[in-house]
């Protein structure tokens, strides 16, 4: 126990990956000289100078691949990815990368968000980029090299613009570190909520992480002060919503309240351990008491301090809602558009594409319903809302309705897997289940989202459904949403990437927004082409979702581009007038676009590119074109920027001629 504590402290002090890299050479030395060599010499008579030469050769190989320029792109991929995430403790907890090796110390740590640590992270990323560039001569035209270079170049640019990776999601450069949608103030809570507790050690790690809340919040406040100098401050309503979250979700604890979400989470997990005879009741009670103390002495005071800081910060935020309102805002927005769409399109070009896509989808809806509902011509928004809310397609209200919704989505997932092999050559082994969005995230979360399974597959992937309002989900729209988030959308793409042993670890782990969201949106239209929507109301569910993603192109650019300068209310009105979304979802969607600039553009731009590549392949290959083979070509190279996906598909087309 003492030895493990010493090892854990070393791993945290110097970094898990850095420590292992440092220890690997002496460890190999011991194993090689005191285990392998004596064994070989006992079996074969080899001159000692041969042994010494082989010893030096082994160490040379290790030293070069661990510290120098790796011999293969696959080695670099693993080395680069682990170096970048080694102090991203929340992400490590979620992925459980080291847990299967008994290294769980990361689960007791919190991310350091201070500018000093951010600068260190930037240096690490820059070193990785320089190492990769040094490998260009040999690997420069390979998909793995091009993909990693694209990521590292953009990560380097993001650090220069103070767009640091989100604490929970490496793929999202964050403009406002505190925000109501994916803010750093939520990341700690989210990490704790997802943390697995399967032993006393796990429970103590959980409690230790809570005691480090003040350390985490201190770093966050230092980051906020750094951003204040550049006026990178969120709009007033974002700060207000974030303060509201802190008060309602974190500070709302009564003395020794068993209903407080962290205490309830720990008690629920400990109860499972008690029932399986892995823990006594006395030990469980002691752990709960320790958690109560940690909450009262560390979590609550630190979040109270953050609340007061945000109240003061609110008075210094520039007026307006879009990025145009901050210094360097246009440069930041252009970067974020490029990052999320993997294109060099301008905001104006995307805005115009969005308007054209809105026109086309609207025409499809009009053609489907104008004979039966002629008022749709002049009163489009209210009419499609009325059609979408047809009582025949509504779920019950209250908790009974919430369970009905979850069961309905589970049935869709079960049904769609029947005959799926007609369209896909390979399906993932990871399963996907359906769960309710945690209560503390409901008010500001999207209607649904997907979380992949951990790499060790100790849990299923989760299709999260937001049940704050049962009317936000309808039977007419359920299939479309489920296909997007689960099967064959995000679940297929992300899980297949994780399970592709033939590609480098970076592409197995990474997510590129336009590729991932473009694929998920593509599967919605694929379902329409395959006849999975059984009546025109289910087709309406698909078309209103298609309209929603097209509207995003117009709204995101409208809000953030200096050419348009849309207000929050203007965006809300436009989305409401042209979509089937209810009022709450309209507001939460627009507020999401405001704090995640450019991300909403990725869906439609990605889908359009995949459709374009499919049509190109069909045109060139003719009868040789097979849809399931095209899907394999898109999915089996792992996560890719769109520009590199195009290279992959072009190569696949050439191989099929």
XYZ file of C-alpha atoms in Angstrom:
657
model
C 0.000 0.000 0.000
C 2.819 2.392 0.929
C 4.755 1.461 -2.228
C 1.681 2.093 -4.374
C 1.197 5.515 -2.781
C 4.812 6.405 -3.529
C 4.466 5.239 -7.135
C 1.195 7.150 -7.554
C 2.739 10.336 -6.186
C 5.639 10.019 -8.655
C 3.260 9.419 -11.573
C 1.220 12.502 -10.702
C 4.187 14.712 -9.841
C 6.016 14.100 -13.121
C 3.111 12.980 -15.312
C 1.954 9.415 -15.893
C 3.408 9.106 -19.385
C 6.604 11.031 -18.613
C 7.231 8.871 -15.546
C 6.662 5.643 -17.459
C 8.991 6.841 -20.227
C 11.643 7.575 -17.611
C 11.202 4.197 -15.923
C 11.058 2.061 -19.054
C 14.811 2.075 -19.734
C 15.938 0.878 -16.269
C 13.043 -1.593 -16.200
C 14.066 -3.094 -19.536
C 17.702 -3.113 -18.380
C 16.789 -5.231 -15.356
C 14.536 -7.609 -17.309
C 16.987 -7.954 -20.166
C 20.160 -8.488 -18.140
C 18.798 -10.400 -15.167
C 16.017 -12.444 -16.755
C 16.298 -12.779 -20.528
C 20.095 -12.953 -20.951
C 20.650 -15.609 -18.233
C 17.812 -17.650 -19.743
C 19.288 -17.467 -23.253
C 22.828 -18.222 -22.041
C 21.542 -21.265 -20.195
C 20.140 -22.617 -23.456
C 22.681 -21.395 -26.016
C 26.423 -20.790 -25.800
C 26.804 -17.177 -27.046
C 29.993 -15.094 -26.710
C 29.638 -12.350 -24.103
C 30.544 -9.602 -26.589
C 27.500 -10.632 -28.677
C 25.333 -10.227 -25.602
C 26.794 -6.790 -24.887
C 26.255 -5.714 -28.501
C 22.638 -6.866 -28.456
C 22.193 -5.059 -25.137
C 23.377 -1.793 -26.680
C 21.201 -2.335 -29.759
C 18.061 -2.899 -27.679
C 18.736 0.236 -25.669
C 19.379 2.236 -28.816
C 16.025 1.173 -30.267
C 14.228 2.005 -27.031
C 15.932 5.345 -26.549
C 15.209 6.532 -30.099
C 11.565 5.486 -30.036
C 10.889 6.806 -26.544
C 12.853 10.059 -26.645
C 13.950 10.698 -30.233
C 12.266 10.514 -33.620
C 10.194 7.294 -33.630
C 10.896 4.660 -36.249
C 7.231 4.338 -37.267
C 4.246 6.637 -37.517
C 2.265 4.226 -35.306
C 4.772 4.640 -32.468
C 4.618 8.410 -32.848
C 0.816 8.288 -32.772
C 0.702 6.573 -29.396
C 3.510 8.691 -27.992
C 1.945 11.946 -29.157
C -1.561 11.173 -27.952
C -0.507 9.990 -24.506
C 1.785 12.999 -24.069
C -1.031 15.415 -24.865
C -3.595 13.779 -22.571
C -1.348 12.771 -19.656
C -2.515 15.668 -17.440
C -6.056 15.753 -18.839
C -7.278 13.834 -15.812
C -11.013 14.125 -16.450
C -10.548 12.715 -19.938
C -8.371 9.881 -18.607
C -11.089 8.989 -16.102
C -13.677 8.890 -18.858
C -11.526 6.805 -21.226
C -10.008 4.562 -18.501
C -6.810 4.360 -20.558
C -4.518 3.261 -17.719
C -7.049 1.632 -15.369
C -6.637 -1.872 -16.766
C -2.937 -1.706 -15.853
C -3.791 -0.846 -12.244
C -2.846 2.825 -12.688
C -5.855 4.661 -11.238
C -4.156 7.641 -9.604
C -5.430 9.948 -12.380
C -8.935 9.440 -10.970
C -8.048 11.393 -7.832
C -6.673 14.414 -9.712
C -8.147 17.570 -11.249
C -7.025 19.409 -14.363
C -4.801 22.441 -13.865
C -6.426 25.262 -15.852
C -3.960 27.971 -14.862
C -2.178 29.939 -17.635
C 1.158 28.547 -16.430
C 0.022 24.968 -17.037
C -1.663 25.907 -20.315
C 1.676 27.276 -21.517
C 3.334 23.965 -20.603
C 0.638 22.090 -22.527
C 1.308 24.303 -25.547
C 5.028 23.527 -25.388
C 4.252 19.786 -25.344
C 1.961 20.132 -28.373
C 4.553 22.200 -30.250
C 7.278 19.599 -29.555
C 5.034 16.869 -30.911
C 4.382 18.903 -34.056
C 8.108 19.473 -34.579
C 8.815 15.755 -34.173
C 6.099 14.870 -36.668
C 7.391 17.379 -39.220
C 10.825 15.767 -38.940
C 9.196 12.519 -40.168
C 7.641 14.132 -43.248
C 10.174 12.825 -45.771
C 9.242 9.209 -45.064
C 5.585 9.504 -44.064
C 4.408 12.813 -45.546
C 1.875 11.328 -47.963
C 0.304 8.844 -45.553
C -3.174 9.259 -44.096
C -1.892 8.888 -40.516
C 0.732 11.607 -40.976
C -1.626 14.034 -42.711
C -4.333 13.519 -40.088
C -2.041 14.101 -37.120
C -0.386 17.093 -38.745
C -3.782 18.673 -39.396
C -4.694 18.225 -35.738
C -1.386 19.447 -34.296
C -1.189 22.514 -36.546
C -4.701 23.541 -35.523
C -4.019 22.795 -31.859
C -0.937 25.019 -32.034
C -3.024 27.812 -33.594
C -5.713 27.351 -30.937
C -3.247 27.876 -28.094
C -2.036 31.110 -29.701
C -5.657 32.325 -29.825
C -6.365 31.237 -26.208
C -8.781 28.584 -27.433
C -7.729 25.840 -25.056
C -9.116 22.291 -25.255
C -12.209 21.699 -23.145
C -11.329 19.811 -19.895
C -13.591 16.909 -20.844
C -13.355 16.960 -24.628
C -9.987 17.356 -26.326
C -11.754 18.043 -29.635
C -13.384 21.356 -28.683
C -11.305 24.559 -28.556
C -13.012 26.672 -25.893
C -13.656 30.397 -26.368
C -15.321 30.982 -22.995
C -13.902 28.706 -20.283
C -17.017 29.319 -18.183
C -20.242 28.788 -20.075
C -23.554 27.081 -19.452
C -23.171 24.370 -22.103
C -19.703 22.828 -21.763
C -18.037 25.133 -19.287
C -15.095 24.224 -17.083
C -17.281 24.780 -14.013
C -19.345 21.773 -15.184
C -16.393 19.590 -16.183
C -15.433 18.652 -12.624
C -19.042 17.812 -11.772
C -19.437 15.796 -14.975
C -16.196 13.887 -14.374
C -17.291 13.009 -10.835
C -20.721 11.957 -12.013
C -19.231 9.552 -14.592
C -16.454 8.223 -12.361
C -16.679 4.475 -11.773
C -16.501 3.294 -8.152
C -15.816 -0.431 -7.971
C -13.640 -0.615 -4.836
C -12.584 1.226 -1.688
C -9.636 2.644 -3.646
C -12.005 4.013 -6.287
C -14.166 5.593 -3.583
C -11.161 7.252 -1.969
C -10.001 8.545 -5.362
C -13.476 10.015 -5.865
C -13.391 11.772 -2.486
C -9.823 12.999 -2.987
C -10.863 14.562 -6.295
C -13.644 16.432 -4.468
C -11.106 17.777 -1.939
C -9.141 19.239 -4.859
C -12.065 21.347 -6.058
C -10.464 24.498 -4.636
C -7.265 23.748 -6.555
C -9.308 23.305 -9.741
C -11.366 26.468 -9.271
C -8.238 28.492 -8.443
C -6.793 27.526 -11.827
C -10.055 28.363 -13.554
C -10.190 31.841 -12.002
C -6.597 32.492 -13.094
C -7.611 31.483 -16.607
C -10.617 33.823 -16.498
C -8.359 36.686 -15.436
C -6.039 35.940 -18.353
C -8.968 36.014 -20.782
C -10.270 39.220 -19.228
C -7.111 40.971 -20.418
C -8.114 40.089 -24.012
C -11.830 40.781 -23.419
C -12.621 37.110 -24.085
C -15.613 37.326 -21.764
C -18.934 35.600 -22.463
C -22.143 37.589 -22.921
C -24.061 38.577 -19.791
C -26.768 35.938 -20.247
C -24.096 33.198 -20.420
C -22.561 34.345 -17.140
C -26.033 34.522 -15.575
C -26.851 30.976 -16.704
C -23.502 29.706 -15.412
C -24.076 31.361 -12.030
C -27.537 29.805 -11.954
C -26.033 26.365 -12.585
C -23.528 26.814 -9.781
C -26.245 27.860 -7.345
C -28.784 25.237 -8.330
C -26.577 22.241 -9.046
C -23.572 22.677 -6.743
C -24.318 25.067 -3.890
C -27.819 23.731 -3.267
C -26.847 21.342 -0.451
C -28.503 21.015 2.912
C -26.568 19.737 5.911
C -25.843 15.991 5.523
C -28.369 15.799 2.695
C -28.441 12.304 1.187
C -30.185 13.771 -1.858
C -27.176 15.874 -2.846
C -26.116 14.432 -6.199
C -22.519 13.515 -5.273
C -23.564 11.858 -2.015
C -26.361 10.019 -3.783
C -23.950 8.865 -6.499
C -21.435 7.549 -3.937
C -24.124 5.874 -1.818
C -25.640 4.157 -4.868
C -22.237 2.808 -5.921
C -21.326 1.725 -2.385
C -24.636 -0.074 -2.025
C -23.727 -2.271 -5.002
C -20.395 -3.083 -3.343
C -22.146 -3.888 -0.050
C -24.628 -6.196 -1.768
C -21.796 -8.056 -3.494
C -19.947 -8.389 -0.142
C -17.034 -6.260 -1.332
C -17.512 -3.682 1.409
C -18.984 -3.529 4.900
C -21.705 -1.103 5.948
C -19.325 0.531 8.442
C -16.734 1.246 5.741
C -19.429 2.638 3.452
C -20.714 4.979 6.163
C -17.184 6.164 6.850
C -16.643 6.969 3.167
C -19.917 8.892 2.983
C -18.900 10.938 6.022
C -15.541 11.715 4.385
C -17.312 12.861 1.223
C -19.665 15.090 3.208
C -16.684 16.746 4.836
C -14.889 17.187 1.499
C -17.965 18.817 -0.007
C -18.445 21.203 2.909
C -14.782 22.162 3.280
C -13.619 22.218 -0.348
C -16.288 21.941 -3.041
C -18.844 24.426 -1.716
C -16.381 27.171 -0.673
C -14.524 27.009 -4.001
C -17.712 27.217 -6.065
C -18.966 30.066 -3.856
C -15.750 31.899 -4.663
C -16.273 31.279 -8.388
C -19.848 32.539 -8.091
C -18.638 35.820 -6.586
C -15.946 36.190 -9.237
C -18.486 35.733 -12.036
C -20.819 38.312 -10.507
C -17.986 40.846 -10.700
C -16.939 39.691 -14.189
C -20.433 40.289 -15.515
C -19.986 44.049 -15.263
C -17.020 43.980 -17.673
C -18.417 42.000 -20.599
C -18.794 43.763 -23.990
C -22.331 44.206 -25.334
C -23.695 41.812 -27.938
C -23.717 38.047 -28.388
C -21.385 37.048 -31.239
C -17.617 36.802 -31.502
C -17.558 40.036 -33.494
C -17.962 41.817 -30.135
C -14.503 40.849 -28.816
C -11.093 42.063 -30.024
C -9.688 39.675 -32.648
C -13.159 38.125 -32.852
C -13.202 37.808 -36.635
C -9.825 36.013 -36.621
C -11.031 33.658 -33.879
C -14.266 32.903 -35.733
C -12.502 32.225 -39.031
C -10.231 29.794 -37.201
C -13.183 28.024 -35.548
C -15.036 27.696 -38.856
C -11.940 26.147 -40.402
C -11.375 23.904 -37.375
C -14.902 22.520 -37.205
C -15.703 22.248 -40.934
C -12.187 21.247 -42.104
C -12.597 23.685 -45.005
C -11.388 27.136 -45.981
C -14.941 28.415 -46.515
C -15.724 31.926 -45.359
C -18.597 32.786 -43.044
C -20.394 34.433 -45.963
C -20.069 31.315 -48.152
C -21.432 29.093 -45.381
C -24.261 31.558 -44.728
C -25.330 31.392 -48.384
C -25.044 27.586 -48.532
C -27.254 27.467 -45.450
C -29.932 29.646 -47.006
C -29.984 27.462 -50.135
C -30.233 24.253 -48.094
C -33.065 25.773 -46.046
C -34.892 26.582 -49.281
C -34.502 23.020 -50.625
C -35.608 21.265 -47.434
C -38.525 23.649 -47.000
C -39.656 22.786 -50.519
C -39.586 19.059 -49.699
C -41.778 19.651 -46.652
C -44.187 21.833 -48.642
C -44.490 19.178 -51.358
C -45.254 16.557 -48.715
C -47.994 18.453 -46.841
C -49.395 21.375 -48.853
C -52.363 19.431 -50.268
C -53.539 18.337 -46.826
C -52.476 21.487 -44.976
C -52.495 24.451 -47.414
C -51.812 26.897 -44.555
C -48.226 25.605 -44.475
C -47.459 27.888 -47.437
C -48.025 31.078 -45.446
C -47.571 29.900 -41.864
C -44.662 27.477 -42.139
C -43.155 27.385 -38.629
C -46.377 27.067 -36.618
C -47.743 24.481 -39.075
C -44.785 22.109 -38.900
C -44.841 22.456 -35.119
C -48.518 21.491 -35.157
C -47.839 18.530 -37.452
C -44.887 17.396 -35.353
C -47.040 17.596 -32.227
C -49.850 15.463 -33.645
C -51.352 13.672 -30.588
C -50.899 10.309 -32.322
C -47.138 10.738 -32.102
C -46.857 12.144 -28.580
C -45.515 10.402 -25.508
C -47.196 10.544 -22.124
C -46.240 13.277 -19.684
C -44.400 12.880 -16.379
C -42.154 10.028 -15.266
C -44.286 7.437 -17.040
C -43.759 9.295 -20.295
C -40.030 9.611 -19.639
C -39.696 5.857 -19.256
C -41.815 5.366 -22.364
C -39.417 7.586 -24.339
C -36.346 5.653 -23.182
C -38.010 2.318 -24.001
C -39.066 3.630 -27.421
C -35.502 4.606 -28.323
C -34.197 1.253 -27.093
C -36.655 -0.501 -29.394
C -35.532 1.582 -32.379
C -31.914 0.577 -31.701
C -32.969 -3.067 -31.527
C -35.051 -2.871 -34.715
C -32.491 -1.059 -36.870
C -29.893 -3.768 -36.278
C -32.071 -6.297 -38.107
C -30.777 -6.357 -41.678
C -28.118 -3.703 -41.068
C -25.547 -5.969 -42.772
C -27.179 -5.076 -46.102
C -25.648 -1.609 -45.769
C -22.544 -2.219 -43.638
C -19.807 -4.823 -43.994
C -18.793 -4.518 -40.351
C -20.583 -3.463 -37.161
C -18.993 -2.576 -33.797
C -18.814 -5.010 -30.897
C -19.532 -2.222 -28.378
C -23.180 -2.001 -27.388
C -25.212 1.190 -27.144
C -27.787 1.811 -24.440
C -30.159 4.711 -23.740
C -30.092 6.830 -20.581
C -31.571 10.058 -19.320
C -29.363 13.179 -19.301
C -28.221 13.777 -15.678
C -30.572 16.196 -13.939
C -27.885 18.819 -13.310
C -27.327 19.168 -17.073
C -30.919 18.999 -18.307
C -31.777 22.689 -18.382
C -28.955 23.688 -20.740
C -28.246 20.451 -22.638
C -29.164 19.557 -26.200
C -32.209 17.281 -26.758
C -29.840 14.314 -27.082
C -26.165 13.405 -27.352
C -23.874 10.379 -27.502
C -20.997 9.270 -25.269
C -18.779 6.400 -26.496
C -17.945 3.384 -24.382
C -14.658 3.485 -22.435
C -11.799 1.759 -24.217
C -11.823 -1.155 -21.770
C -15.525 -1.694 -22.596
C -16.445 -1.924 -18.908
C -19.552 0.079 -19.779
C -21.728 0.454 -22.852
C -21.826 3.506 -25.061
C -24.686 5.797 -24.062
C -27.275 7.619 -26.135
C -28.331 10.350 -23.682
C -31.880 11.694 -23.967
C -32.854 15.024 -22.413
C -36.173 14.488 -20.620
C -36.671 17.922 -19.054
C -39.736 18.203 -21.301
C -41.377 15.087 -22.742
C -42.953 17.112 -25.567
C -39.467 17.678 -27.018
C -39.497 14.028 -28.142
C -42.088 12.638 -30.536
C -42.588 9.228 -32.069
C -42.441 10.871 -35.487
C -38.973 12.293 -34.859
C -37.558 9.520 -32.676
C -36.143 7.362 -35.463
C -34.223 10.200 -37.073
C -32.684 11.284 -33.771
C -31.802 7.719 -32.805
C -30.178 6.951 -36.161
C -28.050 10.105 -35.794
C -26.886 9.587 -32.217
C -26.723 5.801 -32.056
C -27.021 3.328 -34.943
C -25.808 3.751 -37.642
C -24.661 7.291 -36.736
C -22.241 8.258 -33.981
C -22.141 4.820 -32.375
C -21.071 3.070 -35.570
C -18.513 5.692 -36.577
C -16.850 6.202 -33.184
C -16.989 2.591 -31.968
C -15.701 1.185 -35.257
C -12.820 3.654 -35.133
C -11.959 2.525 -31.602
C -12.031 -1.121 -32.655
C -9.874 -0.763 -35.804
C -6.662 -2.415 -34.609
C -4.999 -1.909 -38.000
C -4.855 1.897 -37.723
C -2.901 4.151 -35.387
C -4.242 4.953 -31.922
C -4.755 8.635 -32.745
C -7.346 7.963 -35.458
C -8.988 5.361 -33.234
C -9.407 7.885 -30.416
C -9.834 11.241 -32.124
C -13.015 12.953 -33.327
C -13.089 15.510 -36.139
C -16.325 17.467 -35.902
C -17.287 17.694 -39.587
C -16.474 14.027 -40.194
C -18.309 12.735 -37.108
C -21.342 15.007 -37.325
C -21.376 14.853 -41.110
C -21.524 11.065 -40.946
C -24.324 11.114 -38.364
C -26.349 13.524 -40.501
C -25.596 11.451 -43.606
C -27.131 8.390 -41.908
C -30.373 10.304 -41.360
C -30.701 10.761 -45.132
C -29.483 7.203 -45.727
C -32.395 5.999 -43.580
C -34.769 7.940 -45.830
C -33.221 6.396 -48.942
C -33.501 2.928 -47.381
C -37.173 3.403 -46.505
C -36.720 3.197 -42.736
C -39.188 6.053 -42.163
C -42.532 4.289 -42.564
C -44.968 7.180 -43.143
C -44.916 10.844 -44.049
C -44.916 11.906 -40.404
C -41.724 9.962 -39.765
C -40.366 11.551 -42.948
C -41.383 14.909 -41.499
C -39.310 14.047 -38.425
C -36.337 13.487 -40.724
C -36.969 16.613 -42.823
C -37.437 18.925 -39.840
C -34.126 17.629 -38.452
C -32.529 18.265 -41.857
C -33.999 21.766 -41.796
C -32.647 22.330 -38.295
C -29.077 21.502 -39.387
C -29.415 23.718 -42.466
C -30.670 26.588 -40.318
C -27.562 26.215 -38.173
C -25.358 27.347 -41.060
C -27.327 30.572 -41.331
C -27.650 31.192 -37.595
C -24.080 30.420 -36.504
C -22.594 32.701 -39.142
C -25.342 35.247 -38.535
C -24.479 35.492 -34.843
C -20.691 35.519 -35.044
C -19.702 37.159 -38.321
C -19.069 40.903 -38.249
C -20.994 41.126 -41.529
C -24.317 40.074 -39.954
C -24.090 40.710 -36.169
C -27.305 38.897 -35.316
C -28.572 39.235 -31.760
C -29.579 36.280 -29.625
C -33.241 37.212 -30.059
C -32.924 37.548 -33.828
C -31.462 34.043 -33.998
C -34.207 32.672 -31.734
C -36.912 34.181 -33.932
C -35.370 32.807 -37.134
C -34.990 29.292 -35.708
C -38.501 29.309 -34.264
C -40.095 30.544 -37.502
C -38.487 27.812 -39.584
C -38.222 24.742 -37.356
C -40.351 22.264 -35.431
C -38.337 22.751 -32.234
C -40.276 23.744 -29.140
C -39.561 27.052 -27.415
C -37.175 25.654 -24.790
C -35.096 23.792 -27.356
C -34.981 26.808 -29.675
C -33.536 28.940 -26.889
C -31.036 26.309 -25.689
C -29.891 25.681 -29.275
C -29.208 29.353 -29.985
C -27.430 29.758 -26.654
C -25.303 26.742 -27.533
C -24.277 28.290 -30.876
C -23.244 31.453 -29.053
C -20.794 29.656 -26.749
C -19.566 27.099 -29.331
C -18.902 29.217 -32.438
C -18.491 27.294 -35.679
C -19.352 23.877 -34.257
C -22.936 23.961 -35.524
C -21.674 24.476 -39.093
C -19.900 21.115 -39.102
C -23.021 18.936 -39.421
C -24.368 20.052 -42.771
C -20.968 20.827 -44.307
C -19.784 17.326 -43.376
C -22.921 15.657 -44.722
C -22.716 17.547 -48.013
C -19.098 16.416 -48.481
C -19.892 12.734 -47.816
C -22.840 12.849 -50.234
C -20.626 14.584 -52.811
C -17.991 11.839 -52.472
C -20.608 9.097 -52.760
C -22.061 10.611 -55.930
C -18.562 10.965 -57.358
C -17.853 7.291 -56.635
C -21.152 6.186 -58.199
C -20.496 8.273 -61.288
C -16.990 6.880 -61.825
C -17.567 3.245 -60.801
C -21.032 2.704 -62.244
C -22.108 -0.916 -61.674
C -18.952 -1.579 -59.657
C -20.192 0.789 -56.944
C -21.389 -1.017 -53.813
C -22.941 1.097 -51.059
C -21.701 -1.048 -48.169
C -18.163 -0.905 -49.585
C -18.380 2.880 -49.796
C -19.445 2.978 -46.148
C -16.433 0.831 -45.232
C -14.161 3.210 -47.136
C -15.596 6.140 -45.171
C -15.495 4.455 -41.757
C -12.531 2.088 -41.725
C -9.730 4.656 -41.798
C -10.754 6.071 -38.427
C -11.405 9.722 -37.644
C -10.347 12.069 -40.454
C -10.548 15.706 -41.502
C -12.799 16.065 -44.565
C -9.890 16.969 -46.837
C -8.140 13.710 -45.957
C -11.370 11.707 -46.190
C -11.552 12.914 -49.789
C -8.042 11.539 -50.436
C -9.077 8.203 -48.896
C -12.199 7.945 -51.053
C -10.298 8.932 -54.204
C -7.798 6.157 -53.466
C -10.634 3.690 -52.871
C -12.255 4.671 -56.176
C -8.957 4.081 -57.996
C -8.651 0.639 -56.387
C -12.139 -0.327 -57.626
C -11.769 0.731 -61.261
